[in-house]
PDB file of C-alpha atoms in Angstrom:
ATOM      1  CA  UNK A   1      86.223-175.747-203.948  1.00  0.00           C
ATOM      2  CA  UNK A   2      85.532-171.977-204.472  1.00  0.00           C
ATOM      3  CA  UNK A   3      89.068-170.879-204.228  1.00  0.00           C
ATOM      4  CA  UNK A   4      90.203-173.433-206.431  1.00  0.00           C
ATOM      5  CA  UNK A   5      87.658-172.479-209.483  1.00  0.00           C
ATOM      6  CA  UNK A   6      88.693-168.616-208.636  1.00  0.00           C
ATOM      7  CA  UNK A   7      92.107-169.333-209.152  1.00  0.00           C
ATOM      8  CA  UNK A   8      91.864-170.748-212.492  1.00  0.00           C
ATOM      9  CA  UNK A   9      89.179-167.943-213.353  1.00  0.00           C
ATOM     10  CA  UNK A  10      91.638-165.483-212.123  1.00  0.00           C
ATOM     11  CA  UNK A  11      95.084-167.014-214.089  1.00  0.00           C
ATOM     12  CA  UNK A  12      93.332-167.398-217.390  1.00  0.00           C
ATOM     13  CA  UNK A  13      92.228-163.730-217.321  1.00  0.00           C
ATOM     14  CA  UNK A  14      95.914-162.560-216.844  1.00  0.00           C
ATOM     15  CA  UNK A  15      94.909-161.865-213.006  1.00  0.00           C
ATOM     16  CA  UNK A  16      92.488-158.871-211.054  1.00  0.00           C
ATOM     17  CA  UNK A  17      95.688-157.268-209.351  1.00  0.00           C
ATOM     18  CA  UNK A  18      99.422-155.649-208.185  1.00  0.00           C
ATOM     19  CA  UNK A  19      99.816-155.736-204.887  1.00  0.00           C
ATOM     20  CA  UNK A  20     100.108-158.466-201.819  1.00  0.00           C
ATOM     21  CA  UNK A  21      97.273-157.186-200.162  1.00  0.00           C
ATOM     22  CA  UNK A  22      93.702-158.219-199.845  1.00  0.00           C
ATOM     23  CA  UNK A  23      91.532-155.579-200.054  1.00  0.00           C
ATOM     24  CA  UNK A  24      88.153-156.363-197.765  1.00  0.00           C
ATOM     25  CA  UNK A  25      84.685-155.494-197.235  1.00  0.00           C
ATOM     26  CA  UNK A  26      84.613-152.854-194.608  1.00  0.00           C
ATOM     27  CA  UNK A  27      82.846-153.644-190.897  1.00  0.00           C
ATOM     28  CA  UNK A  28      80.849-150.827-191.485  1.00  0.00           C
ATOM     29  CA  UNK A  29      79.546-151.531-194.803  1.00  0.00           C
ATOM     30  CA  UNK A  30      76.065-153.104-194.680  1.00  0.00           C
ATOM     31  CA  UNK A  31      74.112-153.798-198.014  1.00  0.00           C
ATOM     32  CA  UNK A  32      70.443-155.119-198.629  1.00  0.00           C
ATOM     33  CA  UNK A  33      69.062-158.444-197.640  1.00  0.00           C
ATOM     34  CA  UNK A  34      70.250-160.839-200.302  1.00  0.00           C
ATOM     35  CA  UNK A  35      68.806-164.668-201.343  1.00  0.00           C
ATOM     36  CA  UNK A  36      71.088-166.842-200.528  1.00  0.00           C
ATOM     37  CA  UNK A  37      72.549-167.419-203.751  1.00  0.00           C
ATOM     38  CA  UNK A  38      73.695-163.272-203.994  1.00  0.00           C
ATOM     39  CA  UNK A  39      75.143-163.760-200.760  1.00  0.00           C
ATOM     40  CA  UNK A  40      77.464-166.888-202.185  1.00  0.00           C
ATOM     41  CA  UNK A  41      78.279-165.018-205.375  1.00  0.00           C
ATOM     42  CA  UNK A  42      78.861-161.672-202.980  1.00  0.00           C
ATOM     43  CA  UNK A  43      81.583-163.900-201.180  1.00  0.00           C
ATOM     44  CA  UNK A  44      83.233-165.424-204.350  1.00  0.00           C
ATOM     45  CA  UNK A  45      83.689-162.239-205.641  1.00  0.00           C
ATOM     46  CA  UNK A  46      85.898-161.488-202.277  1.00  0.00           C
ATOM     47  CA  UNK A  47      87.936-164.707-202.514  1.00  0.00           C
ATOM     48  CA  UNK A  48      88.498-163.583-205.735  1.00  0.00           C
ATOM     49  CA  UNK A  49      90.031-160.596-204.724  1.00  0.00           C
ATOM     50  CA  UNK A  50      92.128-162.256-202.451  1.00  0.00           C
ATOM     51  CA  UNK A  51      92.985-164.581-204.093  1.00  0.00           C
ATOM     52  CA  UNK A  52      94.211-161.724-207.187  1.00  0.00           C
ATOM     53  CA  UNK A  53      96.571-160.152-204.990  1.00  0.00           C
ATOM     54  CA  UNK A  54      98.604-162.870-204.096  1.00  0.00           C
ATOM     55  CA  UNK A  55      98.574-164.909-207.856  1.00  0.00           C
ATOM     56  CA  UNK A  56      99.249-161.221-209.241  1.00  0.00           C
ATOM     57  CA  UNK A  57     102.642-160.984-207.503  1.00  0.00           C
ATOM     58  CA  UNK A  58     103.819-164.129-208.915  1.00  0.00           C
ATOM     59  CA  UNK A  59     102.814-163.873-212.673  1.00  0.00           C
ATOM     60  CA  UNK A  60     102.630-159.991-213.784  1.00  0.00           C
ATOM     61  CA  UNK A  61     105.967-159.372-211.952  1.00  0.00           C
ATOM     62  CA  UNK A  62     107.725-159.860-214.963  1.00  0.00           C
ATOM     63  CA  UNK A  63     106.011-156.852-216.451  1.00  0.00           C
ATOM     64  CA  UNK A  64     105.585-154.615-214.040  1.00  0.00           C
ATOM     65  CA  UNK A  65     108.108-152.048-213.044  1.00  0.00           C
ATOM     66  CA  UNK A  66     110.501-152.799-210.236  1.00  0.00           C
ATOM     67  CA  UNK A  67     108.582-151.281-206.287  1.00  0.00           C
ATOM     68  CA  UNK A  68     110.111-152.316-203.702  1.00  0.00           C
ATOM     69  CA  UNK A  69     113.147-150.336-203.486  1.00  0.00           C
ATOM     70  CA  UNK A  70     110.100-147.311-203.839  1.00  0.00           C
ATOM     71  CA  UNK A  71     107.606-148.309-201.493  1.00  0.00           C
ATOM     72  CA  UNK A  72     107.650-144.738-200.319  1.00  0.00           C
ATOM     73  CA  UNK A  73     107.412-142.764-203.640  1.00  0.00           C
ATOM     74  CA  UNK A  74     103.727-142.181-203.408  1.00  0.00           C
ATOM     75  CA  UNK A  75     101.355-141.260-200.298  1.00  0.00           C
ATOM     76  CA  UNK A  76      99.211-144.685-200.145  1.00  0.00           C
ATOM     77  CA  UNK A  77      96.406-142.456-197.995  1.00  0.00           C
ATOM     78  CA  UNK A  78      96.438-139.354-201.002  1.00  0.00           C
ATOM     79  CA  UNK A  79      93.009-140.574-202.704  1.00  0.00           C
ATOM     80  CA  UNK A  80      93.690-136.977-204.940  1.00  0.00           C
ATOM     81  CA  UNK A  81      95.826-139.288-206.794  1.00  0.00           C
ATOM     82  CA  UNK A  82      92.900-141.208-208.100  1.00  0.00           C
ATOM     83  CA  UNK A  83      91.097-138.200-209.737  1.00  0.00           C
ATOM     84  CA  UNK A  84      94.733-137.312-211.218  1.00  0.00           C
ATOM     85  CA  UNK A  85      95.338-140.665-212.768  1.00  0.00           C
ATOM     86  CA  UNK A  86      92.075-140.223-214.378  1.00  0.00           C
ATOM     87  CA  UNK A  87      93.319-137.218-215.640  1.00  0.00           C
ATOM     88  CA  UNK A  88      96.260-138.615-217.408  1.00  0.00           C
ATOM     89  CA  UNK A  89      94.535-141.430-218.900  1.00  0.00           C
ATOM     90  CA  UNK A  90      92.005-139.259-220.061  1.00  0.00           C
ATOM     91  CA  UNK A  91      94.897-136.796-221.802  1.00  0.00           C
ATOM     92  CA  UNK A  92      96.553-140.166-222.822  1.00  0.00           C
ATOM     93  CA  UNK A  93      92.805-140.981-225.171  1.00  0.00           C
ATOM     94  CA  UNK A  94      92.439-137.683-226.159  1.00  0.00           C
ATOM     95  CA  UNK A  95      95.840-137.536-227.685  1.00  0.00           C
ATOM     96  CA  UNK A  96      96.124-140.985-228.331  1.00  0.00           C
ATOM     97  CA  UNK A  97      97.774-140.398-231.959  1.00  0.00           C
ATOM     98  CA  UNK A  98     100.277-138.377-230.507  1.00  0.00           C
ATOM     99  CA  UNK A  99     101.207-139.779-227.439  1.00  0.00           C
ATOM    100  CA  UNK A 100     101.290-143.540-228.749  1.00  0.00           C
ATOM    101  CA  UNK A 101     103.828-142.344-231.953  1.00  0.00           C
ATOM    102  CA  UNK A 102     108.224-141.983-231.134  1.00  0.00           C
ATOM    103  CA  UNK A 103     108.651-138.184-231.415  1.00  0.00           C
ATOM    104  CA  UNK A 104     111.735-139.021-232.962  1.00  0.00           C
ATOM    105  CA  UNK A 105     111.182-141.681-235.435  1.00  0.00           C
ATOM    106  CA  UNK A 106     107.396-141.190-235.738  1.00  0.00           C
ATOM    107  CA  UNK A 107     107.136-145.005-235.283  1.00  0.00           C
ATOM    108  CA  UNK A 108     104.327-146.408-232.784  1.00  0.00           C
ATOM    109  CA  UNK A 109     105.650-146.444-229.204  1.00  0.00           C
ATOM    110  CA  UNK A 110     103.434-148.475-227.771  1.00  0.00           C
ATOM    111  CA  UNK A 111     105.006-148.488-224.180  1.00  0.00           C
ATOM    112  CA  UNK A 112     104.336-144.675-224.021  1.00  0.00           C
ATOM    113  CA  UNK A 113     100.822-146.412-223.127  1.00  0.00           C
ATOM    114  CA  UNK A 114     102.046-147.887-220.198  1.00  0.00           C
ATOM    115  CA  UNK A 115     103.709-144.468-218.532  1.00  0.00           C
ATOM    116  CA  UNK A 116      99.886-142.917-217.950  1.00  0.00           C
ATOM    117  CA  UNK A 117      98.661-145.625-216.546  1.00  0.00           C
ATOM    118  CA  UNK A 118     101.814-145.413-213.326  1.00  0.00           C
ATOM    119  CA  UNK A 119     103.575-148.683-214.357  1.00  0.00           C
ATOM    120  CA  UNK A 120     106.967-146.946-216.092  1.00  0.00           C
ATOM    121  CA  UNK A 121     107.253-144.061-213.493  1.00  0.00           C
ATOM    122  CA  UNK A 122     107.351-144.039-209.405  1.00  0.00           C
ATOM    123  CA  UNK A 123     105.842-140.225-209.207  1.00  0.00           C
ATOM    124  CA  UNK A 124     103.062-141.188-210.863  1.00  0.00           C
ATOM    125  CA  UNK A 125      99.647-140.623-209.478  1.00  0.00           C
ATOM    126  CA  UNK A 126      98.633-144.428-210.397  1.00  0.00           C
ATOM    127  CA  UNK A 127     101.899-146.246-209.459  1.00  0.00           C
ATOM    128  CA  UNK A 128     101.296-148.820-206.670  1.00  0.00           C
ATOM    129  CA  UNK A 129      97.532-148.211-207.352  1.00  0.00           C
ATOM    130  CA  UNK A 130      96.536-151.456-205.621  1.00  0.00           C
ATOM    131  CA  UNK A 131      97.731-149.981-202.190  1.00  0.00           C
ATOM    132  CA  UNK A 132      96.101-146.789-203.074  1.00  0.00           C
ATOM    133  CA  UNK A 133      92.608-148.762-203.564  1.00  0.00           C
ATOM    134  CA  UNK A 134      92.869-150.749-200.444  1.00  0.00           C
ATOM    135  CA  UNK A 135      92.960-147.589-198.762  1.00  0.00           C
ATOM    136  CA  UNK A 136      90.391-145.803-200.463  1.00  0.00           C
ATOM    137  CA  UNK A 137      87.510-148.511-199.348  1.00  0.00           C
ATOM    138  CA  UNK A 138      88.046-147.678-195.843  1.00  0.00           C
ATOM    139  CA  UNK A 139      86.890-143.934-197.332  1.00  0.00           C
ATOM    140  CA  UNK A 140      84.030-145.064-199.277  1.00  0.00           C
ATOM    141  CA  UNK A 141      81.092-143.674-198.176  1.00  0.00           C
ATOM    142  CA  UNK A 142      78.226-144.830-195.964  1.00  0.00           C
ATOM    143  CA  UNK A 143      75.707-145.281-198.307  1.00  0.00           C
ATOM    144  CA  UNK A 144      78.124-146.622-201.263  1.00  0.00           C
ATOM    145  CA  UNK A 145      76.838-149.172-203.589  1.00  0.00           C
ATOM    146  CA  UNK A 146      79.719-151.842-202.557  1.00  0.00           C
ATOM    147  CA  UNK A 147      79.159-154.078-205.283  1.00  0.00           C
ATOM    148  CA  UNK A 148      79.370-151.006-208.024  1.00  0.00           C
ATOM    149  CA  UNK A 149      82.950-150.363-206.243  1.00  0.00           C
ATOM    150  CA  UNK A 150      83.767-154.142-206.412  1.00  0.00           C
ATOM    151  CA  UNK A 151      83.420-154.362-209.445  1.00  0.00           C
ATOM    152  CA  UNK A 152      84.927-151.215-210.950  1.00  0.00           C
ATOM    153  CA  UNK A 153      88.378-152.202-208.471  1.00  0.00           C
ATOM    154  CA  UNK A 154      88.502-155.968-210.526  1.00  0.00           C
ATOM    155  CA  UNK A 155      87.602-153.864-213.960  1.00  0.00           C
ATOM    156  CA  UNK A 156      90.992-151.093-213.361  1.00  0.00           C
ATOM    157  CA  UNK A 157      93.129-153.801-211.985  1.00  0.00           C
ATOM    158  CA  UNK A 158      92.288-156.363-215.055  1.00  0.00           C
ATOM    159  CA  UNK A 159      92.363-153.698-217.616  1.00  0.00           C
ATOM    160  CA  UNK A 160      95.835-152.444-216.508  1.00  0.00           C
ATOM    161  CA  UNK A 161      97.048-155.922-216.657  1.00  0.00           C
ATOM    162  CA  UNK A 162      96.211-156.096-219.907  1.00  0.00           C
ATOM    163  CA  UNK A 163      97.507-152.996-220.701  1.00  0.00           C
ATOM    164  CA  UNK A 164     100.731-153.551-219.582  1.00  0.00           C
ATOM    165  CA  UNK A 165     100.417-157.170-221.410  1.00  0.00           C
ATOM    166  CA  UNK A 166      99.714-156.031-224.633  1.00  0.00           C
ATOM    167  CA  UNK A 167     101.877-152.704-224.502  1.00  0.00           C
ATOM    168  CA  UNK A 168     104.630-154.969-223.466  1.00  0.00           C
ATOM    169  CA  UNK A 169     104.064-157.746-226.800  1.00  0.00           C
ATOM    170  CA  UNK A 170     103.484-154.725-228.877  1.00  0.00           C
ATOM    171  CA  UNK A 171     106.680-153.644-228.579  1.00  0.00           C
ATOM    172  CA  UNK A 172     108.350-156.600-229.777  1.00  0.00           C
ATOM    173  CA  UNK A 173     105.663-157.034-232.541  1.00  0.00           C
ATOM    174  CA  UNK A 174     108.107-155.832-235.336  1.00  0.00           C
ATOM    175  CA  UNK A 175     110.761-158.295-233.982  1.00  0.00           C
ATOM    176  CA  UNK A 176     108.665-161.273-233.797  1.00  0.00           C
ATOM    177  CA  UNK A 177     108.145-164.664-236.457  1.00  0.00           C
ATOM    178  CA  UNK A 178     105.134-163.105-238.544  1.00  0.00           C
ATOM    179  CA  UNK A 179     105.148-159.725-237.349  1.00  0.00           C
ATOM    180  CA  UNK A 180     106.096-156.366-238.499  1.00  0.00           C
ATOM    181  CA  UNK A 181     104.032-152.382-237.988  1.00  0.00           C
ATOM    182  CA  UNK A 182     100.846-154.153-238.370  1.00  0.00           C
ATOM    183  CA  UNK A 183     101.507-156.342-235.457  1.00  0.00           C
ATOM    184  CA  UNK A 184     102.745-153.561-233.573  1.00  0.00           C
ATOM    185  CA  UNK A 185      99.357-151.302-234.403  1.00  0.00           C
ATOM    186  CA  UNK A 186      97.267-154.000-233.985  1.00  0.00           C
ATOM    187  CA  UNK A 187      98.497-154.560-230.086  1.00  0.00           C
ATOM    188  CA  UNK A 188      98.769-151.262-229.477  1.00  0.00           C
ATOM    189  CA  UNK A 189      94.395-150.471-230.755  1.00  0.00           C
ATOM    190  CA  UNK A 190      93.951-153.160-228.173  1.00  0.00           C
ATOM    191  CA  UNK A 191      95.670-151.725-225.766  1.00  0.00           C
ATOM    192  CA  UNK A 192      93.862-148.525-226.630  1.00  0.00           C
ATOM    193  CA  UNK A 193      90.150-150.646-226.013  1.00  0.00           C
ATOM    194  CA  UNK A 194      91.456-151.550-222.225  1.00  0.00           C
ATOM    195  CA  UNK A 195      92.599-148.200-221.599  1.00  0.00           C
ATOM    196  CA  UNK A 196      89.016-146.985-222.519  1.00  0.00           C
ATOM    197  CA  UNK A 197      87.799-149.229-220.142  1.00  0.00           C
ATOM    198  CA  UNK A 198      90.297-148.627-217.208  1.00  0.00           C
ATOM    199  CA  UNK A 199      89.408-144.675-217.725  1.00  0.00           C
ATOM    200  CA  UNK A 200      85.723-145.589-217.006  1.00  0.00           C
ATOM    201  CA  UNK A 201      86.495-148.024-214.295  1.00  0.00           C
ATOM    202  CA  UNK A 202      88.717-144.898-212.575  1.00  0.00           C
ATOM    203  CA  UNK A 203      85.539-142.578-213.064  1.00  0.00           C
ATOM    204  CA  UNK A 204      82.953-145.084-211.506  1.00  0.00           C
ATOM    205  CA  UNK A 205      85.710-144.869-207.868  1.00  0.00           C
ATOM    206  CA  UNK A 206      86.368-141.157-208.539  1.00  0.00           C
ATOM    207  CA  UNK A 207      82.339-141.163-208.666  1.00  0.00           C
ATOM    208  CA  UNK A 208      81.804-143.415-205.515  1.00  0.00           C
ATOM    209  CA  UNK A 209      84.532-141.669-203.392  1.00  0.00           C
ATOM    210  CA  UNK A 210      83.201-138.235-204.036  1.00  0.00           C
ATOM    211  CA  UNK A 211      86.124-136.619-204.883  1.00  0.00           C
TER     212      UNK A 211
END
């Protein structure tokens, strides 16, 4: 069935989201007449959401930082925090050499990546951004494109999977059978390409919310 094909969509791309929530199309929200066909895909893409949250919590656990003893660190109804993660990632590309390299050692630290995008610290702005998100919808405004939003929440929440993925490998590159610096850069530039692309998936919301 549909949720079956989603599910297998969803594991091989690493999986949509972080939290155990479902985020849903809002009552409110009414978009134009559709064929039939749009409407389907419209609802698969919904399911697939669903769907994320739930296969997210079992299988990018493992890399994500420890939240449930800080459930309360961030205010899930402060949507300011999305405009000030976008900050930070945007500081994080424009100082990418620096930021990415041990001020110590002057080796790559590729899990320096990870802390702008909220998954090392709980007082960042993006920590526990899947709660964040689910509240934000219920903002959006009246005349919001729903499926632009849509997709931009499956584009940060893949994209910061992969981050924290390939941040996460990168920093055992050195260590690894056939690996060594080169590894190490070469998982950290593609960490560097999702970040690009989580930036501009955090403008698109920062866009639609009007903040």
């Amino acid at each position: 069935g549909v949720r079956e094909h989603m599910a297998c969509f969803l594991l091989s791309a690493v999986g949509v989201a972080f939290g155990g929530q479902s985020l849903r199309r809002p009552e409110r929200c009414s978009l134009p007449a559709r064929s039939l066909l749009g409407r389907t895909a419209a609802v698969s893409r919904r399911e697939s959401l669903q769907l994320g949250t739930g296969l997210s919590a079992t299988f990018l656990a493992p890399l994500a930082a420890p939240r449930a003893a800080f459930a309360a660190a961030q205010d899930p109804n402060d949507l300011s925090r999305l405009k000030k993660g976008l900050d930070s990632v945007q500081f994080l590309l424009d100082n990418w050499d620096r930021e990415t390299v041990d001020p110590n050692s002057g080796a790559d630290s590729p899990d320096r990546v990870r802390f702008f995008l909220g998954l090392r610290t709980t007082d960042h702005p993006l920590f526990q951004v899947d709660k964040l998100l689910i509240k934000a919808q219920k903002s959006l405004p009246d005349d919001v494109d729903f499926e632009t939003w849509i997709d931009s929440v499956e584009g940060l929440n893949s994209h910061i999977a992969k981050i924290n993925e390939l941040a996460y490998t990168s920093s055992f590159g050195e260590y690894n059978p056939g690996g060594g610096k080169e590894q190490v850069r070469k998982y950290l530039l593609l960490a560097k390409e999702e970040v690009v692309q989580a930036r501009d998936s955090l403008q698109t919301m920062v866009t639609l919310l009007k903040l």
